[in-house]
Amino acid sequence: MASNLKSFLQGSVVLTFANGAIALISFFLLPLYTAKLTTAQYGINDTIVTLVIVLTPICTLGLDSAFTAFYYDKKTKEHRLKVFNTMFFSLVTFSIVLLIVMFFSRPLSLLLFQTQDYWGLICVACGTIIMALVANPFKCELRINSRMTHFSIITVSTSFINLSLAVIFVLFANLGEWSFIIASCTANTYAVLAYAISMKMPISPKLVDYKLLKGMLKFGLPLVPMHIFEWVIPASNTFFLLKFFGTSAVGIYGIANRRSQALGTITYAIQQSYTAYAFQTVQEKAAKTKFVKIVNALFLFICCICVVGSIFSKEIIYIFVEESFQSAYQIIPFLVFAYLTAFMNALFMYSLQFVKKSGYILLSGAFGCVISLGLNFILTPIYGFYGCAIALLTANVITCTFNYIFGQKFYKCPYSIIRIAIAFFVSLAICYLSAELFWGLKIPICLACIAFLFILFKDSIGQLLSIIKDALSKVKGKKAKANRV
C-alpha cells in the first residue's frame, strides 16, 4: 500500500538523520575520549560494551523477530495485545537469570580480564541488558505499527542522554572504563520509563497467551544460537587480539570499529522502518518487484557511503584521534564493507522470516561462525587486527550468501545479486588500494567509483523513483477525497 511505503521512507529519513547526527557528534568526541582514556582503558570498555551488545539479543530469546512474524497473523486488537504482553512478561521473567549472573561477576571478571577488579562493570552490564529487555516489546510495538516519529523521539533522546553522560563521566568525573557502561545503563532506564509512560500499553499477565508463546518460542529460539554465532564473529576478534596483542590492540580495533559503526547507525535506522513495510507489503501481488527495486536502491545508497568513508578513512582518523590510535584507519575499509554485508544479510533474511523458516537463519549463522573462528585462529596471530577485520568481512559475506540461497528456496525474489556482488567487490578493492594515496588523488577516484555504481544501478533508481511518485500520488489522492467528504 502507498501509505506503507510512505511510512517506510519517512521513518528511514527521520531515524537516519537523527541517529546520524548522534553518531557524528560521537565521532567528533573521539579526540577527547582518546586523550582522556588509555588504550588499555578503551580496550576494557570495548570488551564490556561488546558483551552488552552481543548478550542483549541473545537474552531476547528471538522474541523480537517472533513479535514481527506473529503480529499480523490476526488483525484483531486482542491478538496484538496478546503478542505484546506475551513477549513483555517472558522477557521480564528471563531477567531473573541476569540477576543470578551478577552473583558470578567476580569469576567472570577473572575470565575476561585476568583480574576480579572489574566485577562491578559486569554487574552494571547486566543491569543495562535487563533495561534493554524490558524496553524491547515497546520498541517492537511502535516499529510494527510504523509509529516511527514516536519511536525516533525516544530513541534519539535515549542516545543523547547516553552520549551526554558519557562525556560527563569521561571528561569531568574521570570514571575511566566505567564511564560508557554507566551511561548506557542510565539511558536504558530512561528509555523504559519513556516508553511505558508515553505509550500507556495495557499490561496484564491475563493477556499472556501460552499457546502463542509456544509458537513464538518455536520460531524465536532457533535464532538464539544464531545470535550467539553473531556474537562469536566479533567477539572472537576481541578474544584473539587480547590473547596475542593485549588490551591496547583491542582499543585500536575498537576505534576502527566505532568509526565504522557510523554506517551501522544508518543501516539500523533503515532496517527498523523496513521491517514494518516488508510485513505489511508481503501479501501484495507486486510485493517481490517492490522488494527488488528497494533493495537495489538501498544497496546503492549504503555502498556510496562506504566508498566515501573508506577512501578518506586515513585523513579522518588522523584528524580526530590521538597518534597512538591512528593505525586504526588501515582496517576501516574491511569493517565498513562488513557492515554493508550485514545489512544486505538482514534484507535477504526477510524471505525466510516471511515463511517462518528460522532454522535456516541459524544454519547460515553457524557457517559464518565456523569460518570466523577458523580465520581468526589462522590470521590474527600473524596479521593482528588486519586478520580480525578480514575474518569478520569473510564471515559476514558467507552468512549473507547462505541466507540469500536459503531465502530464494522458500520465497523466490529476483534480486540483482550478480550486480550487487560486482559492485561490492569492485568498490572494496578500489577503497583498499587507494587508502595510502595522496588525498588529492582520492577525490577523482572516489567520484569515479560512485559514478560506476550509479551506472550499474541506473535502472533501479528510475524504477524506485517511479514507485515513490506513484505512492505519494495515491496518498495525496486519498487525502483530497477525504477532504471532499
CSV table of C-alpha atoms in Angstrom, one decimal:
chain,number,residue,atom,x,y,z
A,1,MET,CA,0.0,0.0,0.0
A,2,ALA,CA,1.1,3.6,-0.7
A,3,SER,CA,0.9,4.5,3.0
A,4,ASN,CA,3.2,1.7,3.9
A,5,LEU,CA,5.9,2.9,1.6
A,6,LYS,CA,5.4,6.5,2.7
A,7,SER,CA,5.8,5.4,6.4
A,8,PHE,CA,8.9,3.4,5.5
A,9,LEU,CA,10.5,6.4,3.7
A,10,GLN,CA,9.6,8.8,6.4
A,11,GLY,CA,10.8,6.5,9.2
A,12,SER,CA,14.1,5.8,7.4
A,13,VAL,CA,14.8,9.5,6.8
A,14,VAL,CA,13.9,10.6,10.4
A,15,LEU,CA,15.9,7.8,12.0
A,16,THR,CA,18.8,8.2,9.7
A,17,PHE,CA,19.2,11.9,10.2
A,18,ALA,CA,18.6,11.7,14.0
A,19,ASN,CA,20.9,8.7,14.6
A,20,GLY,CA,23.4,10.1,12.1
A,21,ALA,CA,23.6,13.3,14.0
A,22,ILE,CA,24.3,11.5,17.3
A,23,ALA,CA,26.9,9.3,15.5
A,24,LEU,CA,28.6,12.4,14.1
A,25,ILE,CA,28.7,14.1,17.5
A,26,SER,CA,30.1,10.8,18.9
A,27,PHE,CA,32.8,10.7,16.3
A,28,PHE,CA,33.9,14.3,16.9
A,29,LEU,CA,34.2,13.5,20.6
A,30,LEU,CA,36.7,10.7,19.8
A,31,PRO,CA,39.7,13.1,20.3
A,32,LEU,CA,38.5,13.9,23.8
A,33,TYR,CA,37.9,10.3,24.7
A,34,THR,CA,41.3,9.1,23.3
A,35,ALA,CA,43.1,12.0,25.1
A,36,LYS,CA,41.5,11.1,28.4
A,37,LEU,CA,41.5,7.3,28.2
A,38,THR,CA,44.4,5.0,27.8
A,39,THR,CA,44.4,2.3,25.1
A,40,ALA,CA,44.0,-0.3,27.9
A,41,GLN,CA,41.0,1.5,29.4
A,42,TYR,CA,39.5,1.8,25.9
A,43,GLY,CA,40.1,-1.9,25.4
A,44,ILE,CA,38.3,-2.8,28.7
A,45,ASN,CA,35.4,-0.5,27.8
A,46,ASP,CA,35.2,-2.0,24.4
A,47,THR,CA,35.1,-5.5,25.8
A,48,ILE,CA,32.3,-4.7,28.2
A,49,VAL,CA,30.3,-2.8,25.6
A,50,THR,CA,30.7,-5.7,23.1
A,51,LEU,CA,29.4,-8.0,25.8
A,52,VAL,CA,26.3,-6.0,26.3
A,53,ILE,CA,25.7,-5.6,22.5
A,54,VAL,CA,26.0,-9.3,22.0
A,55,LEU,CA,24.2,-10.6,25.0
A,56,THR,CA,21.1,-8.4,24.7
A,57,PRO,CA,19.7,-10.1,21.5
A,58,ILE,CA,20.6,-13.5,22.9
A,59,CYS,CA,18.6,-12.8,26.1
A,60,THR,CA,15.7,-11.6,24.0
A,61,LEU,CA,15.2,-15.3,23.1
A,62,GLY,CA,14.4,-14.4,19.5
A,63,LEU,CA,11.1,-12.9,20.6
A,64,ASP,CA,11.7,-9.6,18.8
A,65,SER,CA,11.7,-11.4,15.5
A,66,ALA,CA,8.8,-13.6,16.6
A,67,PHE,CA,6.8,-10.5,17.5
A,68,THR,CA,7.0,-9.3,13.9
A,69,ALA,CA,6.4,-12.7,12.4
A,70,PHE,CA,3.2,-13.4,14.5
A,71,TYR,CA,1.8,-9.8,14.9
A,72,TYR,CA,-0.1,-9.9,11.6
A,73,ASP,CA,-1.4,-13.4,11.8
A,74,LYS,CA,-4.7,-12.0,13.1
A,75,LYS,CA,-6.0,-8.5,12.5
A,76,THR,CA,-7.8,-8.1,15.9
A,77,LYS,CA,-6.6,-5.8,18.6
A,78,GLU,CA,-6.9,-8.6,21.2
A,79,HIS,CA,-4.4,-10.8,19.3
A,80,ARG,CA,-1.9,-7.9,19.0
A,81,LEU,CA,-2.2,-7.1,22.7
A,82,LYS,CA,-1.6,-10.8,23.4
A,83,VAL,CA,1.6,-10.7,21.3
A,84,PHE,CA,2.8,-7.7,23.2
A,85,ASN,CA,2.1,-9.0,26.7
A,86,THR,CA,3.4,-12.5,25.9
A,87,MET,CA,6.7,-11.0,24.9
A,88,PHE,CA,6.8,-8.5,27.7
A,89,PHE,CA,6.2,-10.9,30.6
A,90,SER,CA,8.5,-13.6,29.0
A,91,LEU,CA,11.4,-11.1,29.0
A,92,VAL,CA,10.7,-9.8,32.5
A,93,THR,CA,10.8,-13.4,33.8
A,94,PHE,CA,14.0,-14.1,31.9
A,95,SER,CA,15.7,-11.1,33.5
A,96,ILE,CA,15.9,-13.1,36.7
A,97,VAL,CA,18.7,-15.1,35.0
A,98,LEU,CA,20.7,-11.9,34.7
A,99,LEU,CA,20.3,-11.1,38.4
A,100,ILE,CA,21.7,-14.6,39.1
A,101,VAL,CA,24.7,-13.9,36.8
A,102,MET,CA,25.6,-10.9,38.9
A,103,PHE,CA,26.5,-13.3,41.8
A,104,PHE,CA,29.2,-14.8,39.5
A,105,SER,CA,30.6,-11.4,38.4
A,106,ARG,CA,34.0,-11.9,40.1
A,107,PRO,CA,34.9,-15.2,38.3
A,108,LEU,CA,33.6,-13.7,35.1
A,109,SER,CA,35.8,-10.7,35.5
A,110,LEU,CA,38.8,-13.0,36.2
A,111,LEU,CA,37.9,-14.9,33.0
A,112,LEU,CA,37.7,-11.8,30.8
A,113,PHE,CA,40.4,-9.6,32.3
A,114,GLN,CA,42.6,-11.9,34.3
A,115,THR,CA,41.6,-9.9,37.4
A,116,GLN,CA,38.5,-9.6,39.7
A,117,ASP,CA,38.8,-5.8,39.8
A,118,TYR,CA,36.1,-5.3,37.1
A,119,TRP,CA,33.3,-7.4,38.7
A,120,GLY,CA,31.3,-4.2,39.2
A,121,LEU,CA,31.4,-3.4,35.5
A,122,ILE,CA,29.9,-6.8,34.8
A,123,CYS,CA,27.0,-6.1,37.3
A,124,VAL,CA,26.3,-2.8,35.6
A,125,ALA,CA,26.4,-4.5,32.2
A,126,CYS,CA,23.7,-7.0,33.4
A,127,GLY,CA,21.5,-4.1,34.6
A,128,THR,CA,21.9,-2.5,31.2
A,129,ILE,CA,20.8,-5.6,29.5
A,130,ILE,CA,17.8,-6.0,31.8
A,131,MET,CA,16.6,-2.5,31.0
A,132,ALA,CA,17.0,-3.2,27.2
A,133,LEU,CA,14.9,-6.4,27.5
A,134,VAL,CA,12.1,-4.6,29.3
A,135,ALA,CA,12.1,-1.8,26.6
A,136,ASN,CA,12.1,-4.2,23.7
A,137,PRO,CA,8.3,-5.0,23.5
A,138,PHE,CA,7.5,-1.3,23.4
A,139,LYS,CA,10.0,-0.8,20.6
A,140,CYS,CA,8.6,-3.7,18.6
A,141,GLU,CA,5.0,-2.3,19.0
A,142,LEU,CA,6.0,1.1,17.7
A,143,ARG,CA,8.0,-0.2,14.8
A,144,ILE,CA,5.5,-2.7,13.5
A,145,ASN,CA,2.8,-0.1,13.5
A,146,SER,CA,5.1,2.4,11.6
A,147,ARG,CA,4.9,4.9,14.5
A,148,MET,CA,8.4,6.0,13.6
A,149,THR,CA,8.2,9.6,14.9
A,150,HIS,CA,7.3,8.4,18.4
A,151,PHE,CA,10.0,5.7,18.2
A,152,SER,CA,12.6,8.2,16.9
A,153,ILE,CA,11.9,10.7,19.6
A,154,ILE,CA,12.6,8.2,22.4
A,155,THR,CA,15.5,6.5,20.5
A,156,VAL,CA,17.2,9.8,19.8
A,157,SER,CA,16.6,11.2,23.3
A,158,THR,CA,18.0,8.0,24.8
A,159,SER,CA,21.1,8.2,22.6
A,160,PHE,CA,21.5,11.9,23.5
A,161,ILE,CA,21.3,11.1,27.3
A,162,ASN,CA,23.8,8.2,26.8
A,163,LEU,CA,26.2,10.5,24.9
A,164,SER,CA,25.9,13.4,27.3
A,165,LEU,CA,26.5,11.2,30.4
A,166,ALA,CA,29.5,9.5,28.7
A,167,VAL,CA,31.1,13.0,28.1
A,168,ILE,CA,30.5,14.0,31.7
A,169,PHE,CA,31.8,10.7,33.1
A,170,VAL,CA,34.9,10.6,30.9
A,171,LEU,CA,35.9,14.3,30.9
A,172,PHE,CA,34.7,15.6,34.3
A,173,ALA,CA,34.0,12.7,36.6
A,174,ASN,CA,37.2,10.8,35.5
A,175,LEU,CA,35.4,7.4,35.8
A,176,GLY,CA,37.7,5.9,33.1
A,177,GLU,CA,36.5,2.5,31.9
A,178,TRP,CA,33.3,2.8,34.0
A,179,SER,CA,32.1,5.8,32.0
A,180,PHE,CA,30.4,4.3,29.0
A,181,ILE,CA,28.6,1.4,30.7
A,182,ILE,CA,27.1,3.5,33.5
A,183,ALA,CA,25.9,6.0,30.8
A,184,SER,CA,24.3,3.1,28.8
A,185,CYS,CA,22.6,1.7,31.9
A,186,THR,CA,21.2,5.1,32.9
A,187,ALA,CA,20.0,5.8,29.3
A,188,ASN,CA,18.3,2.4,29.0
A,189,THR,CA,16.4,3.0,32.3
A,190,TYR,CA,15.2,6.3,30.9
A,191,ALA,CA,14.0,4.5,27.7
A,192,VAL,CA,11.9,2.1,29.7
A,193,LEU,CA,10.2,4.9,31.6
A,194,ALA,CA,9.7,6.9,28.4
A,195,TYR,CA,8.1,4.1,26.6
A,196,ALA,CA,5.9,3.0,29.4
A,197,ILE,CA,4.6,6.5,30.3
A,198,SER,CA,4.1,7.7,26.7
A,199,MET,CA,2.5,4.6,25.2
A,200,LYS,CA,0.2,3.6,28.0
A,201,MET,CA,0.0,0.0,26.8
A,202,PRO,CA,-2.4,-2.3,28.6
A,203,ILE,CA,-0.1,-4.6,30.6
A,204,SER,CA,-1.5,-7.6,32.4
A,205,PRO,CA,-0.5,-11.3,33.0
A,206,LYS,CA,-4.0,-12.2,31.9
A,207,LEU,CA,-3.1,-11.2,28.4
A,208,VAL,CA,-0.3,-13.7,28.2
A,209,ASP,CA,-1.2,-16.5,25.7
A,210,TYR,CA,0.8,-19.6,26.4
A,211,LYS,CA,-0.2,-21.3,23.1
A,212,LEU,CA,1.0,-18.2,21.3
A,213,LEU,CA,4.2,-18.2,23.5
A,214,LYS,CA,4.9,-21.8,22.4
A,215,GLY,CA,4.7,-20.7,18.7
A,216,MET,CA,6.8,-17.6,19.2
A,217,LEU,CA,9.5,-19.6,21.1
A,218,LYS,CA,9.4,-22.3,18.4
A,219,PHE,CA,10.2,-19.5,15.9
A,220,GLY,CA,12.5,-17.4,18.1
A,221,LEU,CA,14.6,-19.9,19.9
A,222,PRO,CA,16.5,-21.2,16.8
A,223,LEU,CA,17.6,-17.6,16.4
A,224,VAL,CA,19.2,-17.6,19.8
A,225,PRO,CA,22.2,-19.7,18.7
A,226,MET,CA,22.3,-17.6,15.6
A,227,HIS,CA,22.8,-14.5,17.9
A,228,ILE,CA,25.5,-16.5,19.7
A,229,PHE,CA,27.1,-17.1,16.3
A,230,GLU,CA,26.8,-13.4,15.5
A,231,TRP,CA,28.5,-12.7,18.8
A,232,VAL,CA,31.3,-15.2,18.2
A,233,ILE,CA,32.2,-13.4,15.0
A,234,PRO,CA,33.1,-10.0,16.6
A,235,ALA,CA,33.9,-11.5,20.0
A,236,SER,CA,36.5,-13.9,18.5
A,237,ASN,CA,38.2,-10.8,17.1
A,238,THR,CA,38.4,-9.3,20.6
A,239,PHE,CA,39.5,-12.6,22.2
A,240,PHE,CA,42.3,-13.3,19.8
A,241,LEU,CA,43.6,-9.7,19.9
A,242,LEU,CA,43.5,-9.8,23.7
A,243,LYS,CA,45.4,-13.2,23.7
A,244,PHE,CA,48.1,-12.3,21.3
A,245,PHE,CA,48.4,-8.5,21.4
A,246,GLY,CA,46.8,-7.2,24.7
A,247,THR,CA,44.2,-4.6,25.5
A,248,SER,CA,45.9,-1.8,23.5
A,249,ALA,CA,45.3,-3.7,20.2
A,250,VAL,CA,41.7,-4.2,21.3
A,251,GLY,CA,41.5,-0.4,21.9
A,252,ILE,CA,42.8,0.4,18.4
A,253,TYR,CA,40.5,-2.1,16.8
A,254,GLY,CA,37.7,-0.6,18.9
A,255,ILE,CA,38.4,2.8,17.4
A,256,ALA,CA,38.2,1.5,13.9
A,257,ASN,CA,35.0,-0.3,14.7
A,258,ARG,CA,33.4,2.8,16.3
A,259,ARG,CA,34.3,4.8,13.2
A,260,SER,CA,32.7,2.1,11.0
A,261,GLN,CA,29.6,2.0,13.3
A,262,ALA,CA,28.5,5.3,11.8
A,263,LEU,CA,27.4,3.2,8.9
A,264,GLY,CA,25.7,0.8,11.2
A,265,THR,CA,23.7,3.7,12.6
A,266,ILE,CA,22.3,4.4,9.2
A,267,THR,CA,21.5,0.8,8.3
A,268,TYR,CA,19.9,0.3,11.7
A,269,ALA,CA,17.6,3.2,11.0
A,270,ILE,CA,16.6,1.9,7.6
A,271,GLN,CA,16.1,-1.6,8.8
A,272,GLN,CA,13.8,-0.5,11.7
A,273,SER,CA,11.5,1.1,9.2
A,274,TYR,CA,11.8,-1.6,6.6
A,275,THR,CA,10.5,-4.3,8.9
A,276,ALA,CA,7.0,-2.9,9.2
A,277,TYR,CA,6.9,-2.1,5.4
A,278,ALA,CA,8.0,-5.6,4.4
A,279,PHE,CA,5.5,-7.5,6.5
A,280,GLN,CA,2.7,-5.1,5.6
A,281,THR,CA,3.5,-5.4,1.9
A,282,VAL,CA,4.3,-9.1,1.5
A,283,GLN,CA,0.7,-10.1,0.7
A,284,GLU,CA,0.5,-7.7,-2.3
A,285,LYS,CA,0.7,-9.1,-5.8
A,286,ALA,CA,3.6,-6.8,-6.8
A,287,ALA,CA,5.5,-7.2,-3.4
A,288,LYS,CA,8.5,-9.1,-4.9
A,289,THR,CA,9.0,-6.4,-7.6
A,290,LYS,CA,8.9,-3.7,-5.0
A,291,PHE,CA,11.3,-5.5,-2.7
A,292,VAL,CA,13.9,-5.9,-5.6
A,293,LYS,CA,13.8,-2.3,-6.5
A,294,ILE,CA,14.0,-1.0,-2.9
A,295,VAL,CA,16.9,-3.4,-2.1
A,296,ASN,CA,18.8,-2.3,-5.1
A,297,ALA,CA,18.4,1.3,-4.2
A,298,LEU,CA,19.3,0.7,-0.6
A,299,PHE,CA,22.4,-1.1,-1.6
A,300,LEU,CA,23.5,1.7,-3.9
A,301,PHE,CA,22.9,4.3,-1.2
A,302,ILE,CA,24.8,2.4,1.5
A,303,CYS,CA,27.6,1.4,-0.8
A,304,CYS,CA,28.2,5.0,-1.8
A,305,ILE,CA,28.6,5.9,1.8
A,306,CYS,CA,31.0,3.0,2.3
A,307,VAL,CA,33.2,4.3,-0.6
A,308,VAL,CA,33.5,7.8,0.7
A,309,GLY,CA,34.1,6.7,4.3
A,310,SER,CA,36.7,4.1,3.3
A,311,ILE,CA,38.7,6.1,0.8
A,312,PHE,CA,39.1,9.0,3.2
A,313,SER,CA,39.4,7.0,6.4
A,314,LYS,CA,43.1,7.8,6.9
A,315,GLU,CA,42.5,11.6,6.7
A,316,ILE,CA,39.5,11.4,9.0
A,317,ILE,CA,41.3,9.2,11.6
A,318,TYR,CA,44.4,11.4,11.6
A,319,ILE,CA,42.4,14.5,12.3
A,320,PHE,CA,40.2,13.1,15.1
A,321,VAL,CA,42.2,10.6,17.1
A,322,GLU,CA,45.4,10.6,19.1
A,323,GLU,CA,48.6,9.3,17.5
A,324,SER,CA,48.5,6.0,19.5
A,325,PHE,CA,45.2,5.1,17.8
A,326,GLN,CA,45.9,6.3,14.3
A,327,SER,CA,46.8,2.9,12.8
A,328,ALA,CA,43.1,2.1,13.1
A,329,TYR,CA,42.5,3.6,9.6
A,330,GLN,CA,44.1,0.6,7.9
A,331,ILE,CA,41.2,-1.8,8.6
A,332,ILE,CA,38.3,0.6,8.2
A,333,PRO,CA,37.5,-0.4,4.6
A,334,PHE,CA,37.1,-4.1,5.7
A,335,LEU,CA,34.9,-3.2,8.7
A,336,VAL,CA,32.8,-0.7,6.7
A,337,PHE,CA,32.1,-3.2,4.0
A,338,ALA,CA,31.4,-5.9,6.7
A,339,TYR,CA,28.6,-3.6,8.0
A,340,LEU,CA,27.3,-3.3,4.4
A,341,THR,CA,27.3,-7.1,4.1
A,342,ALA,CA,25.5,-7.4,7.5
A,343,PHE,CA,22.8,-5.0,6.2
A,344,MET,CA,22.3,-6.9,3.0
A,345,ASN,CA,22.1,-10.2,5.0
A,346,ALA,CA,19.3,-8.6,7.1
A,347,LEU,CA,17.4,-7.7,4.0
A,348,PHE,CA,17.8,-11.2,2.5
A,349,MET,CA,16.7,-12.8,5.7
A,350,TYR,CA,13.2,-11.4,5.4
A,351,SER,CA,12.5,-14.1,2.8
A,352,LEU,CA,12.9,-16.7,5.5
A,353,GLN,CA,11.0,-14.7,8.1
A,354,PHE,CA,8.0,-14.4,5.9
A,355,VAL,CA,7.6,-18.2,5.8
A,356,LYS,CA,8.8,-18.6,9.4
A,357,LYS,CA,11.9,-20.7,8.5
A,358,SER,CA,14.1,-19.5,11.3
A,359,GLY,CA,16.1,-22.8,11.3
A,360,TYR,CA,17.8,-21.8,8.0
A,361,ILE,CA,18.9,-18.5,9.5
A,362,LEU,CA,20.5,-20.5,12.3
A,363,LEU,CA,22.3,-22.7,9.8
A,364,SER,CA,23.7,-19.6,7.9
A,365,GLY,CA,24.9,-18.2,11.1
A,366,ALA,CA,26.7,-21.4,12.0
A,367,PHE,CA,28.6,-21.4,8.7
A,368,GLY,CA,29.7,-17.8,9.3
A,369,CYS,CA,30.7,-18.6,12.9
A,370,VAL,CA,32.9,-21.5,11.9
A,371,ILE,CA,34.6,-19.5,9.2
A,372,SER,CA,35.2,-16.6,11.6
A,373,LEU,CA,36.8,-18.8,14.2
A,374,GLY,CA,39.0,-20.6,11.7
A,375,LEU,CA,40.2,-17.4,10.0
A,376,ASN,CA,40.9,-15.7,13.3
A,377,PHE,CA,42.8,-18.6,14.6
A,378,ILE,CA,45.0,-18.6,11.4
A,379,LEU,CA,45.2,-14.9,10.6
A,380,THR,CA,45.1,-12.9,13.9
A,381,PRO,CA,48.4,-14.2,15.4
A,382,ILE,CA,50.2,-13.3,12.2
A,383,TYR,CA,48.4,-10.1,10.9
A,384,GLY,CA,46.9,-8.7,14.1
A,385,PHE,CA,43.8,-6.5,13.7
A,386,TYR,CA,44.2,-6.9,9.9
A,387,GLY,CA,43.5,-10.6,10.3
A,388,CYS,CA,40.5,-9.8,12.6
A,389,ALA,CA,39.0,-7.4,10.0
A,390,ILE,CA,39.4,-9.9,7.1
A,391,ALA,CA,37.9,-12.7,9.2
A,392,LEU,CA,34.9,-10.5,10.1
A,393,LEU,CA,34.3,-9.5,6.5
A,394,THR,CA,34.6,-13.0,5.2
A,395,ALA,CA,32.3,-14.5,7.8
A,396,ASN,CA,29.6,-11.8,7.0
A,397,VAL,CA,29.9,-12.5,3.3
A,398,ILE,CA,29.4,-16.2,3.8
A,399,THR,CA,26.5,-15.8,6.2
A,400,CYS,CA,24.8,-13.4,3.7
A,401,THR,CA,25.4,-15.7,0.8
A,402,PHE,CA,23.7,-18.7,2.6
A,403,ASN,CA,20.7,-16.6,3.7
A,404,TYR,CA,20.2,-15.4,0.2
A,405,ILE,CA,20.4,-19.0,-1.2
A,406,PHE,CA,18.0,-20.4,1.5
A,407,GLY,CA,15.7,-17.4,1.1
A,408,GLN,CA,15.4,-18.0,-2.6
A,409,LYS,CA,14.4,-21.6,-1.9
A,410,PHE,CA,11.3,-20.6,0.1
A,411,TYR,CA,10.4,-17.1,-1.1
A,412,LYS,CA,12.0,-16.6,-4.5
A,413,CYS,CA,12.6,-12.9,-5.1
A,414,PRO,CA,14.6,-11.9,-8.2
A,415,TYR,CA,17.2,-9.7,-6.5
A,416,SER,CA,20.0,-8.4,-8.7
A,417,ILE,CA,22.6,-10.5,-6.9
A,418,ILE,CA,25.2,-10.5,-9.6
A,419,ARG,CA,25.2,-6.7,-10.0
A,420,ILE,CA,25.3,-6.4,-6.2
A,421,ALA,CA,28.3,-8.7,-5.9
A,422,ILE,CA,30.2,-7.0,-8.7
A,423,ALA,CA,29.6,-3.5,-7.2
A,424,PHE,CA,30.6,-4.8,-3.7
A,425,PHE,CA,33.9,-6.4,-4.6
A,426,VAL,CA,35.0,-3.7,-7.1
A,427,SER,CA,34.2,-0.9,-4.6
A,428,LEU,CA,36.0,-2.7,-1.8
A,429,ALA,CA,39.1,-3.2,-4.0
A,430,ILE,CA,39.2,0.4,-5.0
A,431,CYS,CA,38.8,1.6,-1.4
A,432,TYR,CA,41.6,-0.6,-0.1
A,433,LEU,CA,44.1,0.1,-2.9
A,434,SER,CA,43.6,3.9,-2.7
A,435,ALA,CA,43.9,4.1,1.1
A,436,GLU,CA,47.6,5.2,1.1
A,437,LEU,CA,47.3,7.7,-1.8
A,438,PHE,CA,47.6,11.5,-1.6
A,439,TRP,CA,44.2,12.9,-0.7
A,440,GLY,CA,44.1,15.0,-3.9
A,441,LEU,CA,44.2,11.8,-6.0
A,442,LYS,CA,41.5,10.2,-3.8
A,443,ILE,CA,38.8,12.7,-4.9
A,444,PRO,CA,38.6,11.7,-8.6
A,445,ILE,CA,38.9,8.0,-7.6
A,446,CYS,CA,36.0,8.4,-5.2
A,447,LEU,CA,33.9,10.2,-7.8
A,448,ALA,CA,34.7,7.6,-10.5
A,449,CYS,CA,33.7,4.8,-8.2
A,450,ILE,CA,30.4,6.4,-7.3
A,451,ALA,CA,29.7,7.1,-11.0
A,452,PHE,CA,30.4,3.4,-11.7
A,453,LEU,CA,27.8,2.4,-9.0
A,454,PHE,CA,25.2,4.7,-10.4
A,455,ILE,CA,25.7,3.5,-13.9
A,456,LEU,CA,25.4,-0.1,-12.7
A,457,PHE,CA,22.1,0.6,-11.0
A,458,LYS,CA,20.7,3.3,-13.1
A,459,ASP,CA,17.5,1.4,-14.0
A,460,SER,CA,16.8,0.7,-10.3
A,461,ILE,CA,17.0,4.3,-9.4
A,462,GLY,CA,14.4,5.3,-12.1
A,463,GLN,CA,12.1,2.4,-11.0
A,464,LEU,CA,12.3,3.3,-7.4
A,465,LEU,CA,11.6,7.0,-8.0
A,466,SER,CA,8.6,5.9,-10.1
A,467,ILE,CA,7.3,3.7,-7.2
A,468,ILE,CA,7.7,6.6,-4.7
A,469,LYS,CA,6.0,9.1,-7.1
A,470,ASP,CA,3.0,6.7,-7.5
A,471,ALA,CA,2.8,6.1,-3.8
A,472,LEU,CA,2.8,9.8,-2.9
A,473,SER,CA,0.2,10.5,-5.6
A,474,LYS,CA,-2.1,7.8,-4.1
A,475,VAL,CA,-1.6,9.3,-0.6
A,476,LYS,CA,-2.4,12.8,-1.9
A,477,GLY,CA,-5.5,11.4,-3.7
A,478,LYS,CA,-6.8,9.8,-0.6
A,479,LYS,CA,-6.3,13.0,1.4
A,480,ALA,CA,-8.1,15.0,-1.3
A,481,LYS,CA,-11.0,12.5,-1.3
A,482,ALA,CA,-11.2,12.7,2.5
A,483,ASN,CA,-11.3,16.5,2.4
A,484,ARG,CA,-14.2,16.5,-0.1
A,485,VAL,CA,-16.2,14.1,2.1
